[in-house]
PDB file of C-alpha atoms in Angstrom:
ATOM      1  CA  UNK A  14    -146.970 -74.269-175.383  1.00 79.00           C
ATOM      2  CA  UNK A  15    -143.334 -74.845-175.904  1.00 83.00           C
ATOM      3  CA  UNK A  16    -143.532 -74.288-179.450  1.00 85.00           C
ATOM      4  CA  UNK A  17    -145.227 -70.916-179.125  1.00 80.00           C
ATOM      5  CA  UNK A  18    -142.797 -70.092-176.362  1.00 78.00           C
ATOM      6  CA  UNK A  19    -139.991 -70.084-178.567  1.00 82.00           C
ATOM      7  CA  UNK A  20    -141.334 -69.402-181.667  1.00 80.00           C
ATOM      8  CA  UNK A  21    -142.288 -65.686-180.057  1.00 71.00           C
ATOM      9  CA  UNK A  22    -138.778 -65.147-179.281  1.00 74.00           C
ATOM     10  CA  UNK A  23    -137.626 -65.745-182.849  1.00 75.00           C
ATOM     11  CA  UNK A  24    -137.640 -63.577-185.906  1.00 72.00           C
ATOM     12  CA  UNK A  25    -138.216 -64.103-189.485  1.00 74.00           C
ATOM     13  CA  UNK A  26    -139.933 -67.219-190.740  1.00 81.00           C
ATOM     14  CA  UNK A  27    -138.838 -69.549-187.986  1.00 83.00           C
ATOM     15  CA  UNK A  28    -141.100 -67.627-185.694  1.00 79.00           C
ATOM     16  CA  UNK A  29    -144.278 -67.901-188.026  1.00 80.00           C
ATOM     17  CA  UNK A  30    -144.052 -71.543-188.588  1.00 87.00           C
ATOM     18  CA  UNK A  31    -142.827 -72.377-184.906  1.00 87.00           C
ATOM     19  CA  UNK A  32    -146.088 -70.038-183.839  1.00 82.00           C
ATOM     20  CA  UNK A  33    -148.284 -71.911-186.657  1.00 87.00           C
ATOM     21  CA  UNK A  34    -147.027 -75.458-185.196  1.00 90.00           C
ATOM     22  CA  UNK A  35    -147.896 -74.267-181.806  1.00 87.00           C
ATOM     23  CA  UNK A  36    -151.204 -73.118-182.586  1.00 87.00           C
ATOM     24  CA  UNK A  37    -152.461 -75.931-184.384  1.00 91.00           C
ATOM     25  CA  UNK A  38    -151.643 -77.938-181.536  1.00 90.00           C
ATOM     26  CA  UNK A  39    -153.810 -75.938-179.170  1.00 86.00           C
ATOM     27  CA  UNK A  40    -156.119 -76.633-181.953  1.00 86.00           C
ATOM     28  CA  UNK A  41    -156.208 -79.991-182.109  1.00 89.00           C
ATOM     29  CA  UNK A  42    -155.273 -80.787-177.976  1.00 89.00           C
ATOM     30  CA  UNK A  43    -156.789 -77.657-175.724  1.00 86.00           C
ATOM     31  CA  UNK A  44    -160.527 -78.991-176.127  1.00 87.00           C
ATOM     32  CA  UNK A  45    -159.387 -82.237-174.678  1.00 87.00           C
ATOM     33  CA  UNK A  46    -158.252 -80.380-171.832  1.00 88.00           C
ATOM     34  CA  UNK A  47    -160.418 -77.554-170.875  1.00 89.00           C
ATOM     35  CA  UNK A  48    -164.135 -78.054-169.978  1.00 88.00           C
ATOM     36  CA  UNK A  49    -166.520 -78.785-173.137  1.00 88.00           C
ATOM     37  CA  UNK A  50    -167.509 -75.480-174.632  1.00 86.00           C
ATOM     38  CA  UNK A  51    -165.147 -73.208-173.363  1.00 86.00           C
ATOM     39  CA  UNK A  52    -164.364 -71.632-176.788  1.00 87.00           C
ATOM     40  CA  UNK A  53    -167.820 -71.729-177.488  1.00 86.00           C
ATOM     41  CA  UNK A  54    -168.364 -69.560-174.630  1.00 82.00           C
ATOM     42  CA  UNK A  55    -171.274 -72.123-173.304  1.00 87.00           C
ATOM     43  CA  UNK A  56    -173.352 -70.807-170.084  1.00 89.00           C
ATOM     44  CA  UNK A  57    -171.849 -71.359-166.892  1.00 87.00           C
ATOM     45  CA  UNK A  58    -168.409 -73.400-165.624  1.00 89.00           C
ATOM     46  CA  UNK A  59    -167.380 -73.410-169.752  1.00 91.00           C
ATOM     47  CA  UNK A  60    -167.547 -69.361-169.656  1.00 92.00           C
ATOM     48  CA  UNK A  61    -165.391 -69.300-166.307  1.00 92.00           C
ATOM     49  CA  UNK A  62    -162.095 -71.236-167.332  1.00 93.00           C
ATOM     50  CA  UNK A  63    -163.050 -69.246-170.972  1.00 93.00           C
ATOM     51  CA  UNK A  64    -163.049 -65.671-169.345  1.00 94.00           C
ATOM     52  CA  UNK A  65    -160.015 -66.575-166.610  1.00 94.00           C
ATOM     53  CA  UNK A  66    -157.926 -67.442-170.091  1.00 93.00           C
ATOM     54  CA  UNK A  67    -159.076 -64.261-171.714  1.00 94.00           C
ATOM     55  CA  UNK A  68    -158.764 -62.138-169.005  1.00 95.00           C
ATOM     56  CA  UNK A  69    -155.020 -63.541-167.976  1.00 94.00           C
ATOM     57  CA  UNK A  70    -153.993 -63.121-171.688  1.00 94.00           C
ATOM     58  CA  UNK A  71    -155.294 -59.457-172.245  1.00 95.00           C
ATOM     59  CA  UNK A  72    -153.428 -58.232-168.744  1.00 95.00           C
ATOM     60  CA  UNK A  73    -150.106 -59.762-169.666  1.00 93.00           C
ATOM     61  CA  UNK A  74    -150.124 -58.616-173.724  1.00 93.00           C
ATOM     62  CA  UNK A  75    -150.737 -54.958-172.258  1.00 92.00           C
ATOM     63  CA  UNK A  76    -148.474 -55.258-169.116  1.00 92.00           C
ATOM     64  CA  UNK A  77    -145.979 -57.385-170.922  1.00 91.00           C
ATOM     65  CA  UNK A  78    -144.720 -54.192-173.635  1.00 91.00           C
ATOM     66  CA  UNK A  79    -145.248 -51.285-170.733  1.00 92.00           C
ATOM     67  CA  UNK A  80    -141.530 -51.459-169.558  1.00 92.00           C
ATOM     68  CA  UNK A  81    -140.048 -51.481-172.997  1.00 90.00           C
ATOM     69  CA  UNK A  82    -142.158 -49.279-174.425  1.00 91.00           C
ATOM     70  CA  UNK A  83    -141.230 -46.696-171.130  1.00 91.00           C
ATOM     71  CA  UNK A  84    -137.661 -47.105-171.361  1.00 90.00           C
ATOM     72  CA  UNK A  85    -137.869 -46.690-175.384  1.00 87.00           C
ATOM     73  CA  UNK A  86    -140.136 -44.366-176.453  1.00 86.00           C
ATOM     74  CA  UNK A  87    -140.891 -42.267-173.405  1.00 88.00           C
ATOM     75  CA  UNK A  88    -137.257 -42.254-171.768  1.00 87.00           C
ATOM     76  CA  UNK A  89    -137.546 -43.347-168.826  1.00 89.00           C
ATOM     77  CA  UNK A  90    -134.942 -45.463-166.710  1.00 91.00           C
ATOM     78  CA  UNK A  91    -135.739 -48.715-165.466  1.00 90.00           C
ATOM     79  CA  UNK A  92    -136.234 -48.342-162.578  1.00 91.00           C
ATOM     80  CA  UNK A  93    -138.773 -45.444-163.228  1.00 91.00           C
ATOM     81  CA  UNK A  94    -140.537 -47.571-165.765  1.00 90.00           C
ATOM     82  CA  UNK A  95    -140.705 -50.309-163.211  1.00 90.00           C
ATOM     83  CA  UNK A  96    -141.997 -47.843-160.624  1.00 90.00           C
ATOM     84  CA  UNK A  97    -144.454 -47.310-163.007  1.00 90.00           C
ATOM     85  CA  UNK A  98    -145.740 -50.637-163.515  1.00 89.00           C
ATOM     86  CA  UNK A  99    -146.199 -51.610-159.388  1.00 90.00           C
ATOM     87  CA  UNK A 100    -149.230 -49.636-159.981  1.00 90.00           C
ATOM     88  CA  UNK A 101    -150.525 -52.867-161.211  1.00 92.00           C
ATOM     89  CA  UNK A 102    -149.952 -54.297-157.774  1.00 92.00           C
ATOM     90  CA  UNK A 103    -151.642 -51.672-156.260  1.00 93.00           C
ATOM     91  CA  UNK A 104    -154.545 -52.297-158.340  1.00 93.00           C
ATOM     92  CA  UNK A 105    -154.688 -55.464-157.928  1.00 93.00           C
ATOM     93  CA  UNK A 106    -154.358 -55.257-154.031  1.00 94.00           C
ATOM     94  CA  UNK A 107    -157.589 -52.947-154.551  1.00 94.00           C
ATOM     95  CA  UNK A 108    -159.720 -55.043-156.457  1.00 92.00           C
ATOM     96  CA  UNK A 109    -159.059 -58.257-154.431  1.00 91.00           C
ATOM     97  CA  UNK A 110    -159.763 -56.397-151.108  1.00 92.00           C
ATOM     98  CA  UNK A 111    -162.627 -54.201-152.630  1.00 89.00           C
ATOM     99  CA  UNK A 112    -164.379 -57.930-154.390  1.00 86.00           C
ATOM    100  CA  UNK A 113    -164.283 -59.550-150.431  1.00 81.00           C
ATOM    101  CA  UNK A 114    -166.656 -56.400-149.513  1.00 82.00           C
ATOM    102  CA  UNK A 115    -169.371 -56.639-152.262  1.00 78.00           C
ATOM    103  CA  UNK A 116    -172.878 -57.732-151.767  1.00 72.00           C
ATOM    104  CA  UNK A 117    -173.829 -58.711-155.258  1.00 67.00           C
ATOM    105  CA  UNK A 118    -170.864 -60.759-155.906  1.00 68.00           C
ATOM    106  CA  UNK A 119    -172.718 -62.372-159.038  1.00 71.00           C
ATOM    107  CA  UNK A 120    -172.141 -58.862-161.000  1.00 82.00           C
ATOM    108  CA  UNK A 121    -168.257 -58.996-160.481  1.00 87.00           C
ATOM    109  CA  UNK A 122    -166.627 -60.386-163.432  1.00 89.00           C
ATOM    110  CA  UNK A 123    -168.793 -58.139-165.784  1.00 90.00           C
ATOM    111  CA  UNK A 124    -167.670 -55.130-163.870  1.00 91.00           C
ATOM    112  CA  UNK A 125    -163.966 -56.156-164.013  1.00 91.00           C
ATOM    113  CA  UNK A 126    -164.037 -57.620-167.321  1.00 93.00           C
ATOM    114  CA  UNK A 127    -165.324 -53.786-168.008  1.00 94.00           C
ATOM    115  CA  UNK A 128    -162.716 -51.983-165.876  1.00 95.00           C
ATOM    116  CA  UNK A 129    -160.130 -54.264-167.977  1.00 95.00           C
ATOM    117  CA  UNK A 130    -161.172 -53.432-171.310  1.00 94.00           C
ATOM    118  CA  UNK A 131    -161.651 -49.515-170.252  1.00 95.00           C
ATOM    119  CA  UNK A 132    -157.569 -49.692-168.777  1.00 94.00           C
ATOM    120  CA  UNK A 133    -156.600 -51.594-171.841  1.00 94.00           C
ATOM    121  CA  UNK A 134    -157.961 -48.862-174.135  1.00 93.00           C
ATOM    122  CA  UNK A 135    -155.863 -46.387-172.114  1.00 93.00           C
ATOM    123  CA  UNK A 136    -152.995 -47.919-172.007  1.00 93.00           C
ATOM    124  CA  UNK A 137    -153.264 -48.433-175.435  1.00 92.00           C
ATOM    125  CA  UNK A 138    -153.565 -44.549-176.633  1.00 92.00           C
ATOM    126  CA  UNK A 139    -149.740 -44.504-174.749  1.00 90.00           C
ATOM    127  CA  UNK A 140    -148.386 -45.329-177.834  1.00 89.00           C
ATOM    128  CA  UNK A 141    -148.921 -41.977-179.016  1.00 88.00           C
ATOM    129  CA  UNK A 142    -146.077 -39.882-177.572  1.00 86.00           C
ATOM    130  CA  UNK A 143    -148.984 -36.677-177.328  1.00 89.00           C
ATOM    131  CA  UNK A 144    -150.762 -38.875-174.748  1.00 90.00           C
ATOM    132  CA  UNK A 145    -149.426 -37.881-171.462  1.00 92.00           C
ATOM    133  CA  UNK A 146    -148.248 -40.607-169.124  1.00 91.00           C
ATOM    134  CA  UNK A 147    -150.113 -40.256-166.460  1.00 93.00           C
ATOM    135  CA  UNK A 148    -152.810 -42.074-168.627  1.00 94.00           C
ATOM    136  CA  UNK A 149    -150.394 -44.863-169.127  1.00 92.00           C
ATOM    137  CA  UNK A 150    -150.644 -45.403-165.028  1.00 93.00           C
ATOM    138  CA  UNK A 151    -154.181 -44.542-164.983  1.00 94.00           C
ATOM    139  CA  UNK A 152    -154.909 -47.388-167.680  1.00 94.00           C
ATOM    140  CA  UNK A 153    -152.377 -49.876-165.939  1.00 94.00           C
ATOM    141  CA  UNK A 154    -154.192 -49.035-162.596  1.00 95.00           C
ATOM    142  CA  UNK A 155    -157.785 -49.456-163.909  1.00 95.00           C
ATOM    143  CA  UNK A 156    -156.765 -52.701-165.117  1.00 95.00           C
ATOM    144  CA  UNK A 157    -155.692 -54.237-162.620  1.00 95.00           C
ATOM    145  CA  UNK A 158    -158.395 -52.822-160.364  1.00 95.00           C
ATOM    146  CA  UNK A 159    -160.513 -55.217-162.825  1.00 94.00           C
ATOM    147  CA  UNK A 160    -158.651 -58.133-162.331  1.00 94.00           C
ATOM    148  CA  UNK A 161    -158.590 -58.010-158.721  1.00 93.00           C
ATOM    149  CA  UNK A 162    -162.109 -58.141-158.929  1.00 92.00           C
ATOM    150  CA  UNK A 163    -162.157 -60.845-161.290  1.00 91.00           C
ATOM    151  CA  UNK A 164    -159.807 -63.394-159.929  1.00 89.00           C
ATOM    152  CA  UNK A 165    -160.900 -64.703-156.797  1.00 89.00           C
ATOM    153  CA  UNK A 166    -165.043 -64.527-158.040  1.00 90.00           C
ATOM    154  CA  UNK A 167    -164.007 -67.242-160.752  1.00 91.00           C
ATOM    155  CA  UNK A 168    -162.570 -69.498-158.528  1.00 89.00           C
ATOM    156  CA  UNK A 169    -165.526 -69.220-156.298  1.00 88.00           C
ATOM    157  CA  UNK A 170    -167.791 -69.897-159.147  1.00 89.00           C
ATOM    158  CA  UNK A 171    -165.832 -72.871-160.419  1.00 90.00           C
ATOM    159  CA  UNK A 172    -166.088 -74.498-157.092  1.00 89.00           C
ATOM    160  CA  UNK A 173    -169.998 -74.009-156.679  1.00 89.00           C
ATOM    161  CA  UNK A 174    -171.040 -74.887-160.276  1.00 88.00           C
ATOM    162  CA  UNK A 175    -168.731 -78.637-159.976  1.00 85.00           C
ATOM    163  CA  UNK A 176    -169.720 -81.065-158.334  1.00 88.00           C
ATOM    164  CA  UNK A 177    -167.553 -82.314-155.173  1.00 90.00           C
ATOM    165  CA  UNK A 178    -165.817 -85.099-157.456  1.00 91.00           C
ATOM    166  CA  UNK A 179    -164.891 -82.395-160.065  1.00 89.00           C
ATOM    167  CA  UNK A 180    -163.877 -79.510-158.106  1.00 89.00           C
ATOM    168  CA  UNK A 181    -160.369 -80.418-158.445  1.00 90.00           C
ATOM    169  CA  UNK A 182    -160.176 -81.187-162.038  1.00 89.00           C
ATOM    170  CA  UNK A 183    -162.388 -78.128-162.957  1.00 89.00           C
ATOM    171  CA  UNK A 184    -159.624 -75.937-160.664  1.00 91.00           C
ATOM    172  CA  UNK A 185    -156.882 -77.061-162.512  1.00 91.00           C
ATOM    173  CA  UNK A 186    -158.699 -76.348-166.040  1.00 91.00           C
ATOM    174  CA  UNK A 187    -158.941 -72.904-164.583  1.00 90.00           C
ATOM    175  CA  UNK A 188    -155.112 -72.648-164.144  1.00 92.00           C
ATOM    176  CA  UNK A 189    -154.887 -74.670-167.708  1.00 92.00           C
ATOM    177  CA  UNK A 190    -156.953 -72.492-169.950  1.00 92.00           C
ATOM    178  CA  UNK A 191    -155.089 -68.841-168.536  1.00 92.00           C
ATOM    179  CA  UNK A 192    -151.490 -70.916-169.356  1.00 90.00           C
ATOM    180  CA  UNK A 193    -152.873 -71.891-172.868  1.00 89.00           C
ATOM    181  CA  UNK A 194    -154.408 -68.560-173.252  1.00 90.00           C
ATOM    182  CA  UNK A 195    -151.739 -66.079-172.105  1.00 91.00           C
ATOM    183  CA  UNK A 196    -149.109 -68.176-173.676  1.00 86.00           C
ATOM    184  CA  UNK A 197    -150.488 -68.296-177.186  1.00 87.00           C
ATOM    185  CA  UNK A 198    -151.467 -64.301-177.107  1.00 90.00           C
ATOM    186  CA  UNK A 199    -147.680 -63.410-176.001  1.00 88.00           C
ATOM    187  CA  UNK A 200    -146.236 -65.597-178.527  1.00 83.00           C
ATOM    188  CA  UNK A 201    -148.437 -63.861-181.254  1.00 84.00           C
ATOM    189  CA  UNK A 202    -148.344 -60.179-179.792  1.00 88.00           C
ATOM    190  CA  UNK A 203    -144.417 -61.112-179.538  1.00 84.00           C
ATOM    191  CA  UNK A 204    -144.146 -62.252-183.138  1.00 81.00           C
ATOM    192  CA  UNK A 205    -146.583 -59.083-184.703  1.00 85.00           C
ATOM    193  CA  UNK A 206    -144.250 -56.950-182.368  1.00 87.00           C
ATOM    194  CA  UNK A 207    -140.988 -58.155-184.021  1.00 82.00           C
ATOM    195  CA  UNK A 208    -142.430 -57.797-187.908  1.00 80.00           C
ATOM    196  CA  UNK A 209    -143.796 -54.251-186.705  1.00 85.00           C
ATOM    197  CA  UNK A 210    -141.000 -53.117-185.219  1.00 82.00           C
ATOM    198  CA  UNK A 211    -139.120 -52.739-188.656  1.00 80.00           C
ATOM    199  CA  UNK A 212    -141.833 -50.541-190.088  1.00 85.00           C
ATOM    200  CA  UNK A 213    -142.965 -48.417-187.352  1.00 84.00           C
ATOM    201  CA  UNK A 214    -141.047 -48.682-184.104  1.00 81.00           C
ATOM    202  CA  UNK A 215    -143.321 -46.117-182.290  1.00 78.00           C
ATOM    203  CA  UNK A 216    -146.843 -48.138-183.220  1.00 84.00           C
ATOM    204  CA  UNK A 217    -145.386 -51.656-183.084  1.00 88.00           C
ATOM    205  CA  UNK A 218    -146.205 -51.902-179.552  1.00 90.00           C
ATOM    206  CA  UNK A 219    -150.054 -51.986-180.808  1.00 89.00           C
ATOM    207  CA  UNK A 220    -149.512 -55.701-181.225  1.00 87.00           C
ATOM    208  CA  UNK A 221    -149.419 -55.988-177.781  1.00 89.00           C
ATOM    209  CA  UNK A 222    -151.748 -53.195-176.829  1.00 92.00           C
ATOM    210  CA  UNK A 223    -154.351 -53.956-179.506  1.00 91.00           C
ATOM    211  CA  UNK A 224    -154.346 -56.720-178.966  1.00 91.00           C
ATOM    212  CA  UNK A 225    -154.936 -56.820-175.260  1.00 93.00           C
ATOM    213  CA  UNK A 226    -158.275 -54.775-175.653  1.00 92.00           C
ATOM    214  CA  UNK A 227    -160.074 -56.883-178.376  1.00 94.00           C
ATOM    215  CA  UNK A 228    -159.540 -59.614-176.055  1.00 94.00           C
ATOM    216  CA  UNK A 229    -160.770 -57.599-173.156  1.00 94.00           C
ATOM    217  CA  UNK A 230    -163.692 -56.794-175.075  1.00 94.00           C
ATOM    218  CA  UNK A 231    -164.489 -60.172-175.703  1.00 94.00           C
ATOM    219  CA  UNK A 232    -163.734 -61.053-172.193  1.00 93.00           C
ATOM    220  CA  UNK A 233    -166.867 -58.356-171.256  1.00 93.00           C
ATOM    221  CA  UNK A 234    -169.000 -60.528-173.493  1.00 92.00           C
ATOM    222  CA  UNK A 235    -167.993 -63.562-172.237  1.00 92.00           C
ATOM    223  CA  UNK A 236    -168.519 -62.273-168.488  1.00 91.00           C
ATOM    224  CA  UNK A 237    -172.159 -62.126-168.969  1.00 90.00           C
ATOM    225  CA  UNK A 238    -172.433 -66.083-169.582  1.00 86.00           C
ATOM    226  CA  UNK A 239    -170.046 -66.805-166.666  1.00 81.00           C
ATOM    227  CA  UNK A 240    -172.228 -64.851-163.821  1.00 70.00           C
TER     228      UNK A 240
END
């Protein structure tokens, strides 16, 4: 984790091989740590810590490049730009309180994992300076709507498919695998960012953006195994 850290601050070919260290570590170690088959994807707890990891990594590559990107490109002052990004808060507030009020519970993280992958597609048509902003907020606020919704149903589920002597190690694998998996996207997003940047200022915040909605994707498919 430390390598990647650093390595995504770096440039040139420090970064890469810092970054390559890093993830062949994760390679190697995060299986030992994290329930067996959670990059599989495997039915049940295995799909929980896997989509809490996915889900944590795709909200902070998108969220992570929306203040620069405002400030940069669109010309806005911080503080406007940071205005702009409390709508995730807002969103967030929404889901959680709006997931305590649901009958069918079970069908949450597919609907959020959904609503995340739909907000990270918006946000990621931003880049184009056509695209008015007001789908950049839209996007941010449909995310996090998702992830409100997600959050507190995986803990739930974590707790009722471990048994009583494994609830707290399963917990802390849930913590575990959206560190791992939020750390290693931002150090690549941060090192694709800094070799894009060169070429195409304007785009280069796709590594961030593009990459947030594959993984969202994935987290929809990966949402179905976990209900």
């Amino acid at each position: 984790g430390l390598l990647l850290h650093y390595g995504g601050q770096q440039t040139g070919w420090l970064s890469g091989v810092l970054v390559v260290a890093g993830l062949a570590a994760l390679v190697v170690f995060a299986p030992r740590l994290l329930p067996v088959g959670t990059f599989q994807g495997r039915a049940g707890l295995p799909s929980v810590v896997a989509l809490r990891g996915i889900a944590g990594a795709a909200f902070s590559a998108a969220e992570v490049f929306v203040p620069l990107m405002l400030s940069r490109e669109r010309g806005l002052s911080p503080t406007a730009a940071g205005l702009v990004l409390t709508t995730t808060a807002v969103g967030w507030l929404a889901g959680s309180w709006l997931q305590g009020r649901l009958p069918a519970w079970d069908r949450v993280p597919v609907v959020g994992a959904a609503l995340l992958a739909a907000g990270a597609a918006g946000v990621a048509t931003t880049v184009s300076a056509t695209v008015p902003l007001v789908v950049c907020i839209a996007g941010l606020a449909v995310m996090s709507l998702g992830m409100g919704l997600v959050y507190p149903v995986l803990s739930t589920l974590t707790l009722r498919l471990s048994a009583p002597r494994e609830q707290g190690v399963n917990s802390s694998a849930l913590q575990l695998s959206e560190s791992l998996f939020t750390t290693t996207v931002l150090a690549v997003a941060g090192t694709l960012f800094a070799a894009w940047l060169v070429w195409s200022p304007a785009t280069a915040y796709l590594a961030g953006f593009g990459l947030a909605a594959v993984l969202a994707l994935l987290a929809v498919a990966v949402a179905f195994r976990a209900r």
